[in-house]
Short mmCIF file of C-alpha atoms in Angstrom, two decimals:
data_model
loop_
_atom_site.label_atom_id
_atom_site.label_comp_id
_atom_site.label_asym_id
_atom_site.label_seq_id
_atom_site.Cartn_x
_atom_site.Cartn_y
_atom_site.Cartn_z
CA UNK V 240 147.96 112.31 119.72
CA UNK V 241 149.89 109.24 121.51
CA UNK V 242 150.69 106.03 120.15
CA UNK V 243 152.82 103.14 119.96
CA UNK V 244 154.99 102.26 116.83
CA UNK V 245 156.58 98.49 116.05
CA UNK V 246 158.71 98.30 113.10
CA UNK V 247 160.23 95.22 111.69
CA UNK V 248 161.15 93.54 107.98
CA UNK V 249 157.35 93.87 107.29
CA UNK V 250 156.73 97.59 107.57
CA UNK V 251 155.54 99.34 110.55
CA UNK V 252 152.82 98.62 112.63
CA UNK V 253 151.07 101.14 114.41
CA UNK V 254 148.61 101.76 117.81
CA UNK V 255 147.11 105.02 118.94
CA UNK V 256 144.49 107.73 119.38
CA UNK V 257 143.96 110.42 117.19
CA UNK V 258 141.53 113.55 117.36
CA UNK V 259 138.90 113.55 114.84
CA UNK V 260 136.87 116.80 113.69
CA UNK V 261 133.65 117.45 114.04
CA UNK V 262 133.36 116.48 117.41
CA UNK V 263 134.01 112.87 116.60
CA UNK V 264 136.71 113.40 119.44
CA UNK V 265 139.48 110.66 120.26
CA UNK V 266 139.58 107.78 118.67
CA UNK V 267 141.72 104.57 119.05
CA UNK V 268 143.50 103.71 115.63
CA UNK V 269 145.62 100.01 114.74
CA UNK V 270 147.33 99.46 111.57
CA UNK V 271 150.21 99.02 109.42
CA UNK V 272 152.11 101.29 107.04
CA UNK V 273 153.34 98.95 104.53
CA UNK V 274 157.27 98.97 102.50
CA UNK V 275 155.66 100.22 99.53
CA UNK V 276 154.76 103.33 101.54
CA UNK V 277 150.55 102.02 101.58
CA UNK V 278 148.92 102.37 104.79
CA UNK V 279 145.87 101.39 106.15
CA UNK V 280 144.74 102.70 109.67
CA UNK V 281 141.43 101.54 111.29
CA UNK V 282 139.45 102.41 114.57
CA UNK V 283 135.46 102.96 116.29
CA UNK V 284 134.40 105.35 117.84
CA UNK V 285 130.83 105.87 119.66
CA UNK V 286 130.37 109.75 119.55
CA UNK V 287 128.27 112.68 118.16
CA UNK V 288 128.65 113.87 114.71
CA UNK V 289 128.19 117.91 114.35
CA UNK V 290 126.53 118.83 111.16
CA UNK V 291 126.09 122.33 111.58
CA UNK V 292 125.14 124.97 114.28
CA UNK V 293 121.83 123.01 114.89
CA UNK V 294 122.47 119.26 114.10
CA UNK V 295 124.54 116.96 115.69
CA UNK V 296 123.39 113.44 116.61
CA UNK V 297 124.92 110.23 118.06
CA UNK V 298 126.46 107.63 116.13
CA UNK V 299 128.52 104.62 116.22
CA UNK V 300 131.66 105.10 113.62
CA UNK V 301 134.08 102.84 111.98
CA UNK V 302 136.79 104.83 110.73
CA UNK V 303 139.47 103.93 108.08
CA UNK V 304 142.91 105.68 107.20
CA UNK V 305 144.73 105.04 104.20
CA UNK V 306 145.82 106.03 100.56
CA UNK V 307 142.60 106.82 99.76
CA UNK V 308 141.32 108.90 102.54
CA UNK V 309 139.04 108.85 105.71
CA UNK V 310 136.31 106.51 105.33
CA UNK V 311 133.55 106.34 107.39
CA UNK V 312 130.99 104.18 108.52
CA UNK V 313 128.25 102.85 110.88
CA UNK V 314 125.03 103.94 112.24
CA UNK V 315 124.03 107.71 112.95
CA UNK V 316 121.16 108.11 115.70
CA UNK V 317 118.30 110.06 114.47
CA UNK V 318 115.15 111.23 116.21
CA UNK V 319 111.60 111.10 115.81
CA UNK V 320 111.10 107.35 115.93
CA UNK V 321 113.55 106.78 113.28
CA UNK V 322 116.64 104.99 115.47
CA UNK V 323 119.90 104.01 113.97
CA UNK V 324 120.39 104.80 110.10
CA UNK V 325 123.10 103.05 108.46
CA UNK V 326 125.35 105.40 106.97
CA UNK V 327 128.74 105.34 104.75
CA UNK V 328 131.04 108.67 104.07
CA UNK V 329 134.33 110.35 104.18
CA UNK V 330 136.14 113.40 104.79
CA UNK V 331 136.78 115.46 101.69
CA UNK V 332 137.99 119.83 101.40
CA UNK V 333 134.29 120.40 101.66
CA UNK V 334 133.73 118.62 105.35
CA UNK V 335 132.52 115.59 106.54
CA UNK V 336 129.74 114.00 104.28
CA UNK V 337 127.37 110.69 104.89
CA UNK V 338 124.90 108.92 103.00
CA UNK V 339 122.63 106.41 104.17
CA UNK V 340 119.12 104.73 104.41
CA UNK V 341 116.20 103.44 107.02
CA UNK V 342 113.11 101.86 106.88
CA UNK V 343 111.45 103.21 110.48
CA UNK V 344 108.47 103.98 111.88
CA UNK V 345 108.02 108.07 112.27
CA UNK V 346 106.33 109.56 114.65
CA UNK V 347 104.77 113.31 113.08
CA UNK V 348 102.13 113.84 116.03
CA UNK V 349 100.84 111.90 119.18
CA UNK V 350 98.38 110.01 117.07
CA UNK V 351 99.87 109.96 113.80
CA UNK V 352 102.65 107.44 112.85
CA UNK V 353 103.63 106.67 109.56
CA UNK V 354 105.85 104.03 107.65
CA UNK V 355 108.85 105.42 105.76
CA UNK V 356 111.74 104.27 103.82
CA UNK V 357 113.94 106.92 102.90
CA UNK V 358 118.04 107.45 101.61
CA UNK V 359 119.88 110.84 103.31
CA UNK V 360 122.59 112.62 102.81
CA UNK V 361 123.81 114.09 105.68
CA UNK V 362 127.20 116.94 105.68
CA UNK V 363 128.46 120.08 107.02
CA UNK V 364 127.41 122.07 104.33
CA UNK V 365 124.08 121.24 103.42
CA UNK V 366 122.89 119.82 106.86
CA UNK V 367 120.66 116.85 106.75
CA UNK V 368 118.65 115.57 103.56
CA UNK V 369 116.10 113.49 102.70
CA UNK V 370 114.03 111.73 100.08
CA UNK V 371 112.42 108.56 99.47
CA UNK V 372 108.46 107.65 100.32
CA UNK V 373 106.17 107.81 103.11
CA UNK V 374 103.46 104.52 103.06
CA UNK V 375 100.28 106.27 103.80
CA UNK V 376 96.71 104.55 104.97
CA UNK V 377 94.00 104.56 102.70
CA UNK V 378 95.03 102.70 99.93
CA UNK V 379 97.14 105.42 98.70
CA UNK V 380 100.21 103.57 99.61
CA UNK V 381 103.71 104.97 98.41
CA UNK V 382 103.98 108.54 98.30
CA UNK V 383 107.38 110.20 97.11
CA UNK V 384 108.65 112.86 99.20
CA UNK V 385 111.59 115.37 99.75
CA UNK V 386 112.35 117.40 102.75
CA UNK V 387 115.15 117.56 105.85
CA UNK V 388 115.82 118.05 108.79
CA UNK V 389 116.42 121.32 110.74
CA UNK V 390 116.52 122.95 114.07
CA UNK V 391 112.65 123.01 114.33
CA UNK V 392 112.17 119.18 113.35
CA UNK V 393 111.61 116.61 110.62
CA UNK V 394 109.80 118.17 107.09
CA UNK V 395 108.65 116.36 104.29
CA UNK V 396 106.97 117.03 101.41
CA UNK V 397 105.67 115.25 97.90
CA UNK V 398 102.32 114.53 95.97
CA UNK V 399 100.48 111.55 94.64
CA UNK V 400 97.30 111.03 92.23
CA UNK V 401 96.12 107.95 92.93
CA UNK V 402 92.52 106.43 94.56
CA UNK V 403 91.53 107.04 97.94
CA UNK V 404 90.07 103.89 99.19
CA UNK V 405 87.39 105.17 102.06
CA UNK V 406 85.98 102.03 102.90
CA UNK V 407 82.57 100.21 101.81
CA UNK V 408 83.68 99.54 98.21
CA UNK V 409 84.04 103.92 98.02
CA UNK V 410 87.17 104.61 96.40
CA UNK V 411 87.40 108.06 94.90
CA UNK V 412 90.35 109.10 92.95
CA UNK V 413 92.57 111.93 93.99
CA UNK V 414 94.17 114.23 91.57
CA UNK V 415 97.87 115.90 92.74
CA UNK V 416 97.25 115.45 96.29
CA UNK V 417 100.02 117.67 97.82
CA UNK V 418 101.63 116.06 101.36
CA UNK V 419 103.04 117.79 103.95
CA UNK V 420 104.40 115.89 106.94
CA UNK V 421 106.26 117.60 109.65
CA UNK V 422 106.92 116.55 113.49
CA UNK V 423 105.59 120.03 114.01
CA UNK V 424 102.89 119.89 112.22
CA UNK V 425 101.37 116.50 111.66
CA UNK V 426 100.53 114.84 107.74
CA UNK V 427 98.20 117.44 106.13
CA UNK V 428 96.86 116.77 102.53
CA UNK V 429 95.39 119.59 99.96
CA UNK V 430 94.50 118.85 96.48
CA UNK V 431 91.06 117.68 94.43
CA UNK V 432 89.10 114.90 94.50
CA UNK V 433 87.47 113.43 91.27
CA UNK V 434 83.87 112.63 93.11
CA UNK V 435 81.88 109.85 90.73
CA UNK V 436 77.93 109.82 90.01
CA UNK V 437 78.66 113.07 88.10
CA UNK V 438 79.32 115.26 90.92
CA UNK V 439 82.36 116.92 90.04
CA UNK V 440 85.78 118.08 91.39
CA UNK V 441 86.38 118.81 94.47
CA UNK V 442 89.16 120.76 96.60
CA UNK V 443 89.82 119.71 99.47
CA UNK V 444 91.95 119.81 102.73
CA UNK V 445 92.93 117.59 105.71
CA UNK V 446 94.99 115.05 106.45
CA UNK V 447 96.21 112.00 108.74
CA UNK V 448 93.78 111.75 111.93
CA UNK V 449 95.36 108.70 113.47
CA UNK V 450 97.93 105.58 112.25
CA UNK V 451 95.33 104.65 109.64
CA UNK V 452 92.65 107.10 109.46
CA UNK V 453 92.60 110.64 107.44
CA UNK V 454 89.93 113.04 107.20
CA UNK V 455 89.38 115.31 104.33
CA UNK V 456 87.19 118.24 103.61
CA UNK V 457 85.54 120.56 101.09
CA UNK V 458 82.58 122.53 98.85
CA UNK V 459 80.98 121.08 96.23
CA UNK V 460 80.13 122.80 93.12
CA UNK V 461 77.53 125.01 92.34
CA UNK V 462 75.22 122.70 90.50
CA UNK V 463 73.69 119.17 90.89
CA UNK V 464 73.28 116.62 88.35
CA UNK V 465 70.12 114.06 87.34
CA UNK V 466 70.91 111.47 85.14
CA UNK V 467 73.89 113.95 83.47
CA UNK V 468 71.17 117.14 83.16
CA UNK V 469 72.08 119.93 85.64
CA UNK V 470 69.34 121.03 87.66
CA UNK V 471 69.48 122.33 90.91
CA UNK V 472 71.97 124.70 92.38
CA UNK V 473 73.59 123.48 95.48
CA UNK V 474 75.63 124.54 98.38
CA UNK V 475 77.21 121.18 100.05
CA UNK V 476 80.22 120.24 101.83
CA UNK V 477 81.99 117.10 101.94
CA UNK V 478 83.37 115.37 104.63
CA UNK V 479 85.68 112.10 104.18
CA UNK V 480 87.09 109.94 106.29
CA UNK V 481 87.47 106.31 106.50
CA UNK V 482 86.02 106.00 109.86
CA UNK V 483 82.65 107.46 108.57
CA UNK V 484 83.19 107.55 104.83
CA UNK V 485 81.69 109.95 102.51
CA UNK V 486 79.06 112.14 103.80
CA UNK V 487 77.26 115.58 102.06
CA UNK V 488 75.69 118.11 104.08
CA UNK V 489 74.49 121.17 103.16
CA UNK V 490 71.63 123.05 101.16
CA UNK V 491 69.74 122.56 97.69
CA UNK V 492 67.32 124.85 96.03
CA UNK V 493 64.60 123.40 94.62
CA UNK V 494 62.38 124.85 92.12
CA UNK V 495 60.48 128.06 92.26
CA UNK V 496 58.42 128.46 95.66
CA UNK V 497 59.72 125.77 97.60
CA UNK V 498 63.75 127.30 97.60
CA UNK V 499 66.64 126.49 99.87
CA UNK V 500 66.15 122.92 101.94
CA UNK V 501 68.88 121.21 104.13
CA UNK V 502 69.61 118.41 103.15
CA UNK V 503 72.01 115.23 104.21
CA UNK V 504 73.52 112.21 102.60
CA UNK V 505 76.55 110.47 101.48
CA UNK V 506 78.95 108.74 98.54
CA UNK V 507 78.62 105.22 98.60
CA UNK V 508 79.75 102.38 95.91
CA UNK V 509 76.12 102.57 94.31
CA UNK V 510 75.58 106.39 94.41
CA UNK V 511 75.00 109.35 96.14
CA UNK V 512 71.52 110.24 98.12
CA UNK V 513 70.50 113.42 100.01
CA UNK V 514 67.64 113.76 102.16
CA UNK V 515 65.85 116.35 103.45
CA UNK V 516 62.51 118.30 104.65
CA UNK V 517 61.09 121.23 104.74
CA UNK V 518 57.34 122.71 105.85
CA UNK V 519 56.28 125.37 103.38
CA UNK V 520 52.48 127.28 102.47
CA UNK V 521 51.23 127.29 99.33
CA UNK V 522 48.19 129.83 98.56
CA UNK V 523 46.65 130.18 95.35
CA UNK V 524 43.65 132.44 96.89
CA UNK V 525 41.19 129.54 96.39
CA UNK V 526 43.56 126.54 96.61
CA UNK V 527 46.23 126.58 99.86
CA UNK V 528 48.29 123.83 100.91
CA UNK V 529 50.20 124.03 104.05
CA UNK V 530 52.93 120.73 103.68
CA UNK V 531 55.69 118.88 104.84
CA UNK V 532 57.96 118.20 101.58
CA UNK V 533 60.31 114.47 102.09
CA UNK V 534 62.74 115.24 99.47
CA UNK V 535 65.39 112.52 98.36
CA UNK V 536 68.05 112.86 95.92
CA UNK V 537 70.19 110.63 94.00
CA UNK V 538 72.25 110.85 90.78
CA UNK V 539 69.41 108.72 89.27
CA UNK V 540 66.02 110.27 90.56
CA UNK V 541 64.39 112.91 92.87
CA UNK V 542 61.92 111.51 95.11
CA UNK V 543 59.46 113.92 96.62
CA UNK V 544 56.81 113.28 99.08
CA UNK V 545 54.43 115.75 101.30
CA UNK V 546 51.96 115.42 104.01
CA UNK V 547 50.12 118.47 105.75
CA UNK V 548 46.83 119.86 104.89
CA UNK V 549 45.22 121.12 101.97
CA UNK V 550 42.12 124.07 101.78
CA UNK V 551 39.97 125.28 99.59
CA UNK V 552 38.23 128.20 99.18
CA UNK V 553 34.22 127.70 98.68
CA UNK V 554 32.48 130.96 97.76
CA UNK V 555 29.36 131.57 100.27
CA UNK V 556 26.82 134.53 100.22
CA UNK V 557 27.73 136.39 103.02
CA UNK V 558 31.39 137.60 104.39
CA UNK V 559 34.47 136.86 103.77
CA UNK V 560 32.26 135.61 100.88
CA UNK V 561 34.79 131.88 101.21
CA UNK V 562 34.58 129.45 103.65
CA UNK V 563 37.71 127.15 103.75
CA UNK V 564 37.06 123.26 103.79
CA UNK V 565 40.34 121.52 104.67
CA UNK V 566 41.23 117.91 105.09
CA UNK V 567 44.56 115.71 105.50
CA UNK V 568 45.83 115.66 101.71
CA UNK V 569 47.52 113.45 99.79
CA UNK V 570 50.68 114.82 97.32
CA UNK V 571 52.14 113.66 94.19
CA UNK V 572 55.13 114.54 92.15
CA UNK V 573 55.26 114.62 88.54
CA UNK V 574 58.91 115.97 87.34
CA UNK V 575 60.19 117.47 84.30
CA UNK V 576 63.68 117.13 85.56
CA UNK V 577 65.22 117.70 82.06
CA UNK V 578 63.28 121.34 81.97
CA UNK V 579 64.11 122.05 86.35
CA UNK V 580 60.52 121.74 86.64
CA UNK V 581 57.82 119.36 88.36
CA UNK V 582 54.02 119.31 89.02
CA UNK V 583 52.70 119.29 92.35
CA UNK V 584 49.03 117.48 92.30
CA UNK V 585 47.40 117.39 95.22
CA UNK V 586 43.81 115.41 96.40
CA UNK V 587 41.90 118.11 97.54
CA UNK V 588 38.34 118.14 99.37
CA UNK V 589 35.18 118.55 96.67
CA UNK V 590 37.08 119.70 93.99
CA UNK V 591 39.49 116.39 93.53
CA UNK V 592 43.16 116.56 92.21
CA UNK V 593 44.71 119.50 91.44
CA UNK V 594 48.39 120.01 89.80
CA UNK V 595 50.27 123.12 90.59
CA UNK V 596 53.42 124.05 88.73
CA UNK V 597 57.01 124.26 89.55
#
């Protein structure tokens, strides 16, 4: 290295550039070596700082010399949205070692950009670390994560229980919601939602759709509750987001004869209500009904309506020995939700209401 010494009653005052490791490179150095044999030594520097193999980023580096060591710092450059991270380290028998913190905007997809304030350590034997939170839409805030950075990008992972807030007064609380957010990858989510109105856990999967929308996704159990009695088995998915909030769609069996009918409906801050239809013959030899069933569900009541037409079988004296009368029919419902079954009564021609059980 070259430099420039001055000595005088003081102590010696120095000027020069020295060659720092890690690819820190030359760097111009002023300062003073004092009587008492104390010396301080003090320069900047705007070069890249090697980490490892894979790492090595930009920065802009105050160095100091003295007693104590090689201090350093300043502000490394690091990618994916997150800029210029303040940093403070030193040399030491291990390497070159920084710690630091940012509060930056970071960019995990095209559409998907997410607040974060998080400390790093950053050194030539462990590479780059982080931890700290990630502020996620939704209500869900603050979410505590770990992770790093390597050759294939920025990782971070971390979980949170804590309500989902899915617009409309919905809020649905999530129990240890696992995040994973990678500039690979994107923000996915996996964990179990706690859905209210007695319909159960959940597991789901998803994640961030856009800056502040998420999506999430699963099956609901294999049951369905009325006012806390179990009493149809279902087969429904969920589907959550905050752009369309809570939706069901899927399949319930009903009772007996009338079986499997899609049905369609959503979570909101009053309940949960499914709706469906399906077109199904009844034939009791005399008595047939061929209906439409309307059937509505909610976690309070089951609402059931039919239209169609109902027959009925009047014996003659000659063959087929019946001759069906039908007519436009009216249907009731009277359930026995508590016991999975209901009557079905129905107006029929001549022979006036007639209940059929399910």
């Amino acid at each position: 290295s070259d430099g420039v010494v001055f000595i005088s009653p003081a102590g010696i005052r120095l000027w020069g550039i020295i060659m720092m490791p890690y690819e820190i490179g030359s760097v111009e150095i002023t300062g003073v070596i004092n009587n008492d044999g104390s010396f301080k030594l003090t320069g900047v520097a705007h070069s890249g700082i090697r980490f490892n193999a894979d790492l090595r980023y930009d920065a802009n580096i105050s160095i100091e010399l003295s007693n104590k060591g090689v201090i350093l710092s300043g502000d490394l450059s690091l990618p994916y949205g997150i800029g210029l991270a303040q940093f403070v380290g030193e040399f030491s028998e291990r390497g070159i070692g920084l710690t630091g913190s940012f509060d930056s905007r970071i960019q995990f997809s095209s559409d998907v950009h997410v607040q974060a304030a998080l400390s790093f350590t950053a050194n030539s034997w462990e590479g780059i670390k982080m931890s700290g939170n990630l502020n996620l839409p939704a209500g869900i805030a603050n979410v505590g994560v770990n992770g790093e950075i390597t050759l294939q990008g920025l990782a971070l992972g971390g979980t949170f229980s804590s309500n989902i807030d899915f617009g409309a007064g919905v809020q649905i609380p999530a129990i240890n919601m696992a995040v994973n957010a990678s500039t690979w990858g994107g923000v996915s989510m996996s964990g179990n939602l706690n859905l209210p109105y007695g319909l159960g856990g959940v597991s789901v999967v998803g994640g961030l759709t856009s800056d502040i929308d998420l999506y999430l996704g699963g099956s609901l159990g294999s049951s369905l509750s009325i006012v806390g009695v179990s009493v149809f088995n279902c087969n429904l998915n969920l589907s959550a987001s905050i752009a369309t909030g809570v939706k069901l769609n899927g399949s319930v069996s009903m009772p007996r004869g009338i079986g499997d009918v899609g049905m369609g409906g959503a979570i909101t801050s009053s309940g949960f209500n499914l709706y469906g239809e399906k077109t199904i013959d009844i034939d009791f030899v005399i008595v047939s009904l061929e209906t439409g069933f309307r059937i509505g569900i909610s976690q309070s009541a089951v609402n059931i309506s039919a239209y169609g037409e109902g027959c009925i079988g009047i014996p003659v004296p000659y063959p087929p020995w019946t001759e069906d009368i039908c007519e436009t029919v009216g249907v009731g419902v009277e359930p026995d939700w508590g016991n999975g079954s209901f009557d079905l009564c129905i107006d029929f021609p001549i022979v006036g209401s007639q209940c059929i059980g399910f």
